[in-house]
mmCIF file of C-alpha atoms in Angstrom:
data_model
loop_
_atom_site.group_PDB
_atom_site.id
_atom_site.type_symbol
_atom_site.label_atom_id
_atom_site.label_comp_id
_atom_site.label_asym_id
_atom_site.label_seq_id
_atom_site.Cartn_x
_atom_site.Cartn_y
_atom_site.Cartn_z
ATOM 1 C CA MET A 1 0.000 0.000 0.000
ATOM 2 C CA ARG A 2 1.254 3.448 -0.825
ATOM 3 C CA PRO A 3 2.165 5.758 2.074
ATOM 4 C CA LEU A 4 -0.391 8.385 3.083
ATOM 5 C CA SER A 5 1.692 11.219 1.678
ATOM 6 C CA SER A 6 1.742 9.517 -1.727
ATOM 7 C CA ARG A 7 -1.977 9.070 -1.594
ATOM 8 C CA ILE A 8 -2.496 12.750 -0.801
ATOM 9 C CA THR A 9 -0.152 13.708 -3.624
ATOM 10 C CA TRP A 10 -2.237 11.513 -5.906
ATOM 11 C CA LEU A 11 -5.319 13.294 -4.645
ATOM 12 C CA VAL A 12 -3.836 16.678 -5.348
ATOM 13 C CA PHE A 13 -2.893 15.767 -8.920
ATOM 14 C CA SER A 14 -6.285 14.179 -9.444
ATOM 15 C CA LEU A 15 -7.826 17.582 -8.759
ATOM 16 C CA GLY A 16 -5.669 19.199 -11.381
ATOM 17 C CA ILE A 17 -3.630 21.150 -8.856
ATOM 18 C CA THR A 18 0.084 21.539 -9.420
ATOM 19 C CA PRO A 19 2.503 20.634 -6.633
ATOM 20 C CA ALA A 20 3.626 24.260 -6.417
ATOM 21 C CA LEU A 21 0.157 25.153 -5.200
ATOM 22 C CA ALA A 22 -0.079 22.446 -2.535
ATOM 23 C CA GLN A 23 1.861 21.847 0.664
ATOM 24 C CA VAL A 24 1.817 18.728 2.794
ATOM 25 C CA VAL A 25 2.825 19.410 6.361
ATOM 26 C CA GLU A 26 4.215 16.456 8.269
ATOM 27 C CA LYS A 27 4.994 16.003 11.925
ATOM 28 C CA ASN A 28 8.063 13.831 12.793
ATOM 29 C CA GLY A 29 7.909 12.218 9.403
ATOM 30 C CA ASP A 30 4.467 10.783 9.929
ATOM 31 C CA GLY A 31 1.128 12.011 11.154
ATOM 32 C CA ILE A 32 -0.152 14.641 8.743
ATOM 33 C CA LEU A 33 -0.974 17.964 10.296
ATOM 34 C CA GLY A 34 -2.903 19.248 7.365
ATOM 35 C CA VAL A 35 -2.911 20.135 3.717
ATOM 36 C CA ALA A 36 -2.751 23.757 2.686
ATOM 37 C CA LEU A 37 -4.195 24.476 -0.740
ATOM 38 C CA GLU A 38 -4.161 27.642 -2.752
ATOM 39 C CA GLN A 39 -6.812 28.327 -5.300
ATOM 40 C CA PRO A 40 -5.097 28.081 -8.750
ATOM 41 C CA ALA A 41 -5.857 30.427 -11.545
ATOM 42 C CA PRO A 42 -7.644 28.734 -14.456
ATOM 43 C CA LEU A 43 -5.342 27.481 -17.238
ATOM 44 C CA HIS A 44 -6.776 28.224 -20.675
ATOM 45 C CA ASN A 45 -10.196 27.567 -19.235
ATOM 46 C CA LYS A 46 -9.344 23.887 -18.975
ATOM 47 C CA PRO A 47 -12.143 22.218 -17.084
ATOM 48 C CA ARG A 48 -11.159 20.796 -13.748
ATOM 49 C CA ARG A 49 -12.427 17.699 -12.128
ATOM 50 C CA GLY A 50 -14.422 18.321 -9.037
ATOM 51 C CA LEU A 51 -14.483 16.222 -5.904
ATOM 52 C CA GLU A 52 -17.748 14.729 -6.945
ATOM 53 C CA ASP A 53 -15.963 13.119 -9.935
ATOM 54 C CA LEU A 54 -13.429 11.212 -7.799
ATOM 55 C CA ASP A 55 -13.618 7.542 -6.994
ATOM 56 C CA TRP A 56 -13.090 7.642 -3.249
ATOM 57 C CA SER A 57 -13.294 3.878 -2.946
ATOM 58 C CA ALA A 58 -9.730 3.559 -4.310
ATOM 59 C CA VAL A 59 -8.277 5.337 -1.277
ATOM 60 C CA ASP A 60 -7.491 3.250 1.800
ATOM 61 C CA TYR A 61 -7.262 5.154 5.126
ATOM 62 C CA SER A 62 -7.258 2.096 7.375
ATOM 63 C CA ASP A 63 -3.635 2.560 8.511
ATOM 64 C CA VAL A 64 -3.994 6.227 9.466
ATOM 65 C CA GLU A 65 -3.793 7.041 13.176
ATOM 66 C CA TRP A 66 -6.540 9.618 13.217
ATOM 67 C CA ASN A 67 -5.819 10.754 16.752
ATOM 68 C CA THR A 68 -2.536 12.264 15.493
ATOM 69 C CA VAL A 69 -4.137 14.185 12.681
ATOM 70 C CA LYS A 70 -4.958 17.864 13.303
ATOM 71 C CA TYR A 71 -7.060 19.594 10.747
ATOM 72 C CA GLY A 72 -5.920 23.106 11.352
ATOM 73 C CA ALA A 73 -9.013 24.467 12.982
ATOM 74 C CA PRO A 74 -9.082 28.225 12.534
ATOM 75 C CA VAL A 75 -7.233 30.087 15.266
ATOM 76 C CA PRO A 76 -9.648 32.406 16.964
ATOM 77 C CA SER A 77 -8.794 36.049 16.731
ATOM 78 C CA PRO A 78 -7.463 37.460 19.967
ATOM 79 C CA THR A 79 -10.179 39.134 21.949
ATOM 80 C CA THR A 80 -9.896 42.122 24.211
ATOM 81 C CA PRO A 81 -11.146 41.372 27.705
ATOM 82 C CA PRO A 82 -14.093 43.500 28.674
ATOM 83 C CA THR A 83 -13.146 46.687 30.403
ATOM 84 C CA THR A 84 -14.741 47.378 33.751
ATOM 85 C CA SER A 85 -15.417 51.069 34.216
ATOM 86 C CA ILE A 86 -15.025 52.386 37.727
ATOM 87 C CA VAL A 87 -17.321 55.362 38.214
ATOM 88 C CA ALA A 88 -16.586 57.527 41.228
ATOM 89 C CA ASP A 89 -19.393 58.955 43.317
ATOM 90 C CA PRO A 90 -20.420 62.379 42.016
ATOM 91 C CA VAL A 91 -18.942 65.309 43.879
ATOM 92 C CA VAL A 92 -21.659 67.679 45.070
ATOM 93 C CA THR A 93 -20.528 71.283 45.167
ATOM 94 C CA PRO A 94 -22.546 73.321 47.673
ATOM 95 C CA ALA A 95 -24.153 76.510 46.477
ATOM 96 C CA PRO A 96 -22.295 79.676 47.483
ATOM 97 C CA VAL A 97 -23.587 81.275 50.650
ATOM 98 C CA ARG A 98 -23.832 85.023 50.660
ATOM 99 C CA GLU A 99 -23.575 87.123 53.772
ATOM 100 C CA ASN A 100 -26.841 87.343 55.726
ATOM 101 C CA GLN A 101 -28.451 84.770 53.442
ATOM 102 C CA VAL A 102 -31.052 82.389 54.875
ATOM 103 C CA VAL A 103 -29.911 78.971 53.569
ATOM 104 C CA ASN A 104 -32.654 76.646 52.134
ATOM 105 C CA GLY A 105 -35.266 78.513 54.198
ATOM 106 C CA ASP A 106 -33.668 77.292 57.421
ATOM 107 C CA LEU A 107 -35.210 79.462 60.117
ATOM 108 C CA ASN A 108 -33.884 77.631 63.156
ATOM 109 C CA GLU A 109 -31.689 80.499 64.353
ATOM 110 C CA ASP A 110 -33.122 82.439 67.288
ATOM 111 C CA LEU A 111 -33.328 86.168 67.821
ATOM 112 C CA THR A 112 -31.879 87.378 71.129
ATOM 113 C CA ILE A 113 -33.203 90.475 72.865
ATOM 114 C CA ALA A 114 -30.811 91.778 75.511
ATOM 115 C CA ILE A 115 -32.177 94.216 78.113
ATOM 116 C CA THR A 116 -29.997 96.429 80.317
ATOM 117 C CA ASN A 117 -31.528 98.310 83.253
ATOM 118 C CA ASN A 118 -29.918 101.743 83.631
ATOM 119 C CA TYR A 119 -32.987 103.269 85.287
ATOM 120 C CA GLY A 120 -31.536 103.146 88.799
ATOM 121 C CA GLN A 121 -34.078 100.815 90.398
ATOM 122 C CA SER A 122 -35.488 97.328 90.015
ATOM 123 C CA LEU A 123 -38.080 97.067 87.264
ATOM 124 C CA SER A 124 -40.844 94.650 86.297
ATOM 125 C CA LEU A 125 -40.768 92.587 83.097
ATOM 126 C CA ALA A 126 -43.800 90.790 81.627
ATOM 127 C CA PHE A 127 -44.212 89.016 78.310
ATOM 128 C CA ASP A 128 -46.918 89.017 75.623
ATOM 129 C CA VAL A 129 -47.027 86.924 72.439
ATOM 130 C CA ASN A 130 -49.392 86.832 69.486
ATOM 131 C CA ALA A 131 -52.169 84.303 69.879
ATOM 132 C CA GLY A 132 -51.179 81.092 68.093
ATOM 133 C CA GLY A 133 -47.540 82.131 67.720
ATOM 134 C CA PRO A 134 -44.448 80.649 69.385
ATOM 135 C CA ALA A 135 -43.545 81.802 72.878
ATOM 136 C CA PHE A 136 -40.277 83.127 74.221
ATOM 137 C CA ARG A 137 -37.710 80.366 74.740
ATOM 138 C CA GLY A 138 -38.184 78.957 78.222
ATOM 139 C CA ASN A 139 -41.634 80.545 78.490
ATOM 140 C CA PRO A 140 -40.551 83.212 81.021
ATOM 141 C CA GLN A 141 -43.055 84.450 83.557
ATOM 142 C CA PRO A 142 -43.366 88.000 84.919
ATOM 143 C CA THR A 143 -40.165 88.795 86.735
ATOM 144 C CA ALA A 144 -37.929 91.648 87.868
ATOM 145 C CA ILE A 145 -34.651 92.953 86.524
ATOM 146 C CA ALA A 146 -32.324 94.533 89.099
ATOM 147 C CA ALA A 147 -30.743 97.945 88.635
ATOM 148 C CA ALA A 148 -27.590 97.839 86.467
ATOM 149 C CA ALA A 149 -28.377 94.249 85.421
ATOM 150 C CA THR A 150 -28.626 92.801 81.930
ATOM 151 C CA THR A 151 -30.820 89.878 80.921
ATOM 152 C CA ASN A 152 -31.317 88.071 77.607
ATOM 153 C CA TYR A 153 -34.419 86.552 76.056
ATOM 154 C CA ALA A 154 -34.440 84.348 72.945
ATOM 155 C CA VAL A 155 -37.323 83.955 70.509
ATOM 156 C CA PRO A 156 -37.715 81.501 67.610
ATOM 157 C CA SER A 157 -38.632 82.233 64.031
ATOM 158 C CA GLY A 158 -42.320 83.026 63.692
ATOM 159 C CA TRP A 159 -42.398 84.953 66.962
ATOM 160 C CA ALA A 160 -44.215 88.268 67.350
ATOM 161 C CA GLY A 161 -44.759 89.819 70.744
ATOM 162 C CA ARG A 162 -43.572 92.326 73.308
ATOM 163 C CA ILE A 163 -41.933 92.842 76.665
ATOM 164 C CA ASN A 164 -43.693 95.143 79.112
ATOM 165 C CA VAL A 165 -41.271 97.183 81.237
ATOM 166 C CA GLY A 166 -42.157 99.350 84.230
ATOM 167 C CA LYS A 167 -41.940 100.040 87.925
ATOM 168 C CA ILE A 168 -44.889 97.706 88.471
ATOM 169 C CA ASP A 169 -46.547 95.043 86.323
ATOM 170 C CA HIS A 170 -49.093 97.141 84.448
ATOM 171 C CA VAL A 171 -50.823 96.681 81.100
ATOM 172 C CA ASP A 172 -49.986 100.280 80.087
ATOM 173 C CA ASN A 173 -46.248 100.035 80.708
ATOM 174 C CA SER A 174 -43.679 101.019 78.067
ATOM 175 C CA LYS A 175 -43.098 98.135 75.646
ATOM 176 C CA ILE A 176 -40.374 96.551 73.566
ATOM 177 C CA GLU A 177 -42.174 95.145 70.506
ATOM 178 C CA GLY A 178 -40.913 93.008 67.687
ATOM 179 C CA SER A 179 -41.245 90.094 65.329
ATOM 180 C CA PHE A 180 -38.800 87.618 63.858
ATOM 181 C CA TYR A 181 -39.005 85.423 60.769
ATOM 182 C CA GLY A 182 -35.337 84.527 60.310
ATOM 183 C CA ALA A 183 -32.174 86.566 59.837
ATOM 184 C CA GLY A 184 -32.892 89.471 57.513
ATOM 185 C CA ASN A 185 -36.548 89.529 58.497
ATOM 186 C CA GLY A 186 -36.604 90.961 62.009
ATOM 187 C CA ASP A 187 -38.551 93.957 63.283
ATOM 188 C CA ILE A 188 -38.239 96.088 66.438
ATOM 189 C CA ASP A 189 -39.800 99.181 67.986
ATOM 190 C CA ILE A 190 -40.494 100.884 71.305
ATOM 191 C CA SER A 191 -44.166 101.587 71.952
ATOM 192 C CA TYR A 192 -45.820 104.097 74.255
ATOM 193 C CA VAL A 193 -49.206 103.608 72.562
ATOM 194 C CA ASP A 194 -50.787 102.071 75.674
ATOM 195 C CA GLY A 195 -48.870 104.285 78.027
ATOM 196 C CA TYR A 196 -45.489 105.308 79.360
ATOM 197 C CA SER A 197 -43.630 104.002 82.394
ATOM 198 C CA VAL A 198 -39.863 104.212 81.684
ATOM 199 C CA PRO A 199 -37.729 105.474 78.768
ATOM 200 C CA ILE A 200 -36.355 102.731 76.469
ATOM 201 C CA THR A 201 -34.192 102.609 73.354
ATOM 202 C CA CYS A 202 -32.969 99.651 71.279
ATOM 203 C CA SER A 203 -29.922 99.264 69.064
ATOM 204 C CA VAL A 204 -28.925 96.901 66.270
ATOM 205 C CA GLY A 205 -25.311 96.438 65.274
ATOM 206 C CA GLY A 206 -24.233 99.193 67.694
ATOM 207 C CA LYS A 207 -26.663 101.746 66.219
ATOM 208 C CA VAL A 208 -29.707 102.967 68.152
ATOM 209 C CA VAL A 209 -32.649 102.458 65.799
ATOM 210 C CA THR A 210 -35.782 103.008 67.882
ATOM 211 C CA GLY A 211 -37.006 104.461 71.178
ATOM 212 C CA CYS A 212 -36.819 107.641 73.218
ATOM 213 C CA ASN A 213 -34.572 108.213 76.251
ATOM 214 C CA MET A 214 -36.501 111.213 77.602
ATOM 215 C CA GLU A 215 -38.061 111.023 81.081
ATOM 216 C CA LEU A 216 -41.566 112.159 80.135
ATOM 217 C CA PHE A 217 -42.677 112.288 83.771
ATOM 218 C CA ASP A 218 -40.538 115.407 84.173
ATOM 219 C CA GLN A 219 -43.308 117.394 82.449
ATOM 220 C CA GLY A 220 -46.184 115.795 84.384
ATOM 221 C CA CYS A 221 -48.949 113.491 83.182
ATOM 222 C CA ASN A 222 -52.239 115.399 82.856
ATOM 223 C CA ALA A 223 -55.610 114.994 81.151
ATOM 224 C CA PRO A 224 -56.503 113.753 78.636
ATOM 225 C CA ASP A 225 -53.850 111.191 79.673
ATOM 226 C CA THR A 226 -54.347 109.328 82.941
ATOM 227 C CA PRO A 227 -51.653 109.049 85.617
ATOM 228 C CA SER A 228 -51.475 106.065 87.913
ATOM 229 C CA ASN A 229 -50.497 106.012 91.573
ATOM 230 C CA MET A 230 -47.202 107.540 92.538
ATOM 231 C CA GLY A 231 -44.158 105.323 92.735
ATOM 232 C CA GLU A 232 -41.306 105.232 95.250
ATOM 233 C CA ASP A 233 -39.432 107.852 93.238
ATOM 234 C CA GLY A 234 -42.261 110.371 93.669
ATOM 235 C CA LYS A 235 -43.379 110.025 90.039
ATOM 236 C CA PRO A 236 -46.399 108.220 88.611
ATOM 237 C CA THR A 237 -45.757 104.575 87.816
ATOM 238 C CA VAL A 238 -47.678 104.819 84.504
ATOM 239 C CA CYS A 239 -49.196 107.507 82.330
ATOM 240 C CA SER A 240 -51.923 105.961 80.126
ATOM 241 C CA ASN A 241 -52.073 107.272 76.552
ATOM 242 C CA SER A 242 -55.354 108.814 75.396
ATOM 243 C CA ALA A 243 -54.196 108.729 71.736
ATOM 244 C CA ARG A 244 -54.317 104.924 71.629
ATOM 245 C CA VAL A 245 -57.674 105.206 69.837
ATOM 246 C CA LEU A 246 -56.429 107.760 67.289
ATOM 247 C CA ASN A 247 -54.850 105.657 64.539
ATOM 248 C CA ASP A 248 -53.169 108.615 62.837
ATOM 249 C CA GLY A 249 -52.663 110.790 65.917
ATOM 250 C CA PRO A 250 -51.760 113.402 66.737
ATOM 251 C CA PRO A 251 -50.004 112.490 69.999
ATOM 252 C CA SER A 252 -51.075 114.152 73.217
ATOM 253 C CA PRO A 253 -48.760 116.864 74.646
ATOM 254 C CA PHE A 254 -47.295 114.463 77.229
ATOM 255 C CA PHE A 255 -46.154 111.964 74.554
ATOM 256 C CA ALA A 256 -45.365 114.427 71.761
ATOM 257 C CA PRO A 257 -41.634 114.842 72.582
ATOM 258 C CA CYS A 258 -41.082 111.169 71.680
ATOM 259 C CA ALA A 259 -43.329 111.069 68.576
ATOM 260 C CA GLY A 260 -41.618 109.337 65.679
ATOM 261 C CA ALA A 261 -38.950 107.863 67.974
ATOM 262 C CA ALA A 262 -41.320 105.632 69.974
ATOM 263 C CA TYR A 263 -44.885 104.793 69.015
ATOM 264 C CA THR A 264 -47.096 107.492 70.500
ATOM 265 C CA PHE A 265 -50.218 106.630 68.454
ATOM 266 C CA PRO A 266 -51.043 103.454 66.463
ATOM 267 C CA ASN A 267 -49.671 104.591 63.078
ATOM 268 C CA ASP A 268 -46.595 106.430 64.370
ATOM 269 C CA ASN A 269 -44.606 104.128 62.094
ATOM 270 C CA LEU A 270 -41.361 106.085 61.979
ATOM 271 C CA ALA A 271 -40.613 104.495 65.343
ATOM 272 C CA ASN A 272 -40.294 101.085 63.717
ATOM 273 C CA VAL A 273 -37.342 99.536 61.916
ATOM 274 C CA GLY A 274 -37.620 96.328 59.905
ATOM 275 C CA MET A 275 -35.595 93.959 57.713
ATOM 276 C CA ILE A 276 -33.059 93.572 60.509
ATOM 277 C CA GLN A 277 -30.139 91.381 59.408
ATOM 278 C CA GLU A 278 -28.655 90.732 62.849
ATOM 279 C CA THR A 279 -29.961 88.228 65.375
ATOM 280 C CA LEU A 280 -29.122 90.340 68.449
ATOM 281 C CA ILE A 281 -31.079 93.405 69.532
ATOM 282 C CA SER A 282 -29.836 95.324 72.578
ATOM 283 C CA CYS A 283 -32.299 97.457 74.527
ATOM 284 C CA CYS A 284 -31.461 99.987 77.234
ATOM 285 C CA ILE A 285 -33.749 101.417 79.929
ATOM 286 C CA GLY A 286 -33.061 104.885 81.339
ATOM 287 C CA THR A 287 -32.187 108.458 80.425
ATOM 288 C CA SER A 288 -28.459 107.634 80.257
ATOM 289 C CA CYS A 289 -29.059 105.404 77.221
ATOM 290 C CA GLU A 290 -28.092 106.841 73.853
ATOM 291 C CA ALA A 291 -30.892 108.605 71.961
ATOM 292 C CA SER A 292 -32.182 107.118 68.730
ATOM 293 C CA GLN A 293 -31.652 108.764 65.366
ATOM 294 C CA GLN A 294 -35.376 109.524 65.201
ATOM 295 C CA GLN A 295 -35.227 111.355 68.518
ATOM 296 C CA LYS A 296 -32.215 113.355 67.343
ATOM 297 C CA ALA A 297 -34.245 114.441 64.328
ATOM 298 C CA GLN A 298 -37.074 115.695 66.525
ATOM 299 C CA LYS A 299 -37.118 119.300 65.272
ATOM 300 C CA ARG A 300 -40.362 119.205 63.352
ATOM 301 C CA ASP A 301 -43.992 120.243 63.454
ATOM 302 C CA ILE A 302 -45.952 117.899 65.750
ATOM 303 C CA LYS A 303 -48.998 118.243 63.456
ATOM 304 C CA SER A 304 -46.897 116.893 60.569
ATOM 305 C CA PRO A 305 -44.750 114.350 62.404
ATOM 306 C CA ARG A 306 -43.196 112.810 59.271
ATOM 307 C CA ALA A 307 -41.920 115.984 57.652
ATOM 308 C CA ASN A 308 -38.294 115.930 58.771
ATOM 309 C CA ALA A 309 -37.915 112.431 60.129
ATOM 310 C CA PRO A 310 -35.238 110.031 58.826
ATOM 311 C CA SER A 311 -36.327 107.518 56.234
ATOM 312 C CA LEU A 312 -36.868 104.067 57.778
ATOM 313 C CA ILE A 313 -38.568 100.932 56.542
ATOM 314 C CA PRO A 314 -42.060 100.912 58.082
ATOM 315 C CA ARG A 315 -43.572 97.758 59.449
ATOM 316 C CA SER A 316 -46.281 96.027 57.502
ATOM 317 C CA HIS A 317 -49.834 97.038 58.344
ATOM 318 C CA LYS A 318 -50.595 93.429 59.216
ATOM 319 C CA LEU A 319 -47.850 93.271 61.828
ATOM 320 C CA GLU A 320 -48.735 96.747 63.054
ATOM 321 C CA ALA A 321 -52.354 95.729 63.549
ATOM 322 C CA ARG A 322 -51.322 92.603 65.444
ATOM 323 C CA LEU A 323 -49.033 94.409 67.831
ATOM 324 C CA HIS A 324 -51.228 97.428 68.468
ATOM 325 C CA ASN A 325 -54.552 95.644 68.824
ATOM 326 C CA ARG A 326 -54.201 95.858 72.577
ATOM 327 C CA HIS A 327 -57.627 94.624 73.522
ATOM 328 C CA GLY A 328 -58.180 91.823 70.989
ATOM 329 C CA SER A 329 -55.126 89.685 70.344
ATOM 330 C CA LYS A 330 -52.862 90.256 73.304
ATOM 331 C CA HIS A 331 -51.845 87.093 75.105
ATOM 332 C CA ARG A 332 -49.526 87.263 78.047
ATOM 333 C CA ALA A 333 -47.003 84.439 78.169
#
């Protein structure tokens, strides 16, 4: 029997393929690895015999060790392993915060009202808040502040109310009034609309913005205003204000020297300052306290109280109505 290589050569020539176009690859002299064929160009259009024309029965493969034959399976193209992308957590850049800005509507910061007693004697303090509104922190009860002492009271956002200050606890005492709806939205004034008991001024950022430091009792409290009983200092404890029912004034002669600096009638709005940026308001009781800018600009006609007064931001009518509705909405803490 012819060797396998001879039989393959015979097969190649039977197909009409020249030896130059065929290559038999051997391994160790035996065991065929494969046959590489190149497609020949046609020669003068000579017809070639196809595989279907061969007599395969003449070929004997019985002595071939097929387990040593490799048929040159196509080598797979190298593949690129999948790439795993590592995505870092996004970096969140906070929005810039401007000075005095309320961030995301956060109104948790309190307003502090500091009170210093320079009147020379112990005084009474009592607290009112708007019905339905938040109370002073700690819900303080009527108390006394000693001479030369300072005390602080904190209020939360949403607060609107007042602190009554006088020689005795009286509904017509001088009042520190205000509201607070977050930094940049505070409001403060001194009110003598109900009556007068002691002189008070308040400052913001070191500047006195409201109140009158004059001792009005030095000129006597007479009709139409109503004096109360005399105090230990030989002066009335309270002088009740007859102009409380006159929304647009004018103030009575007793209260007129403080018009525009403290509220002396319900719409005496030059006494108010709003849009306060700070969260600390310092109030001082007594004639030794610095006068407010409104009081320093007091040279004007009482019948036209706004003519020469400094320009201040007036309170809203809604807030004004709440704070000066003495007989309807007042609620003592």
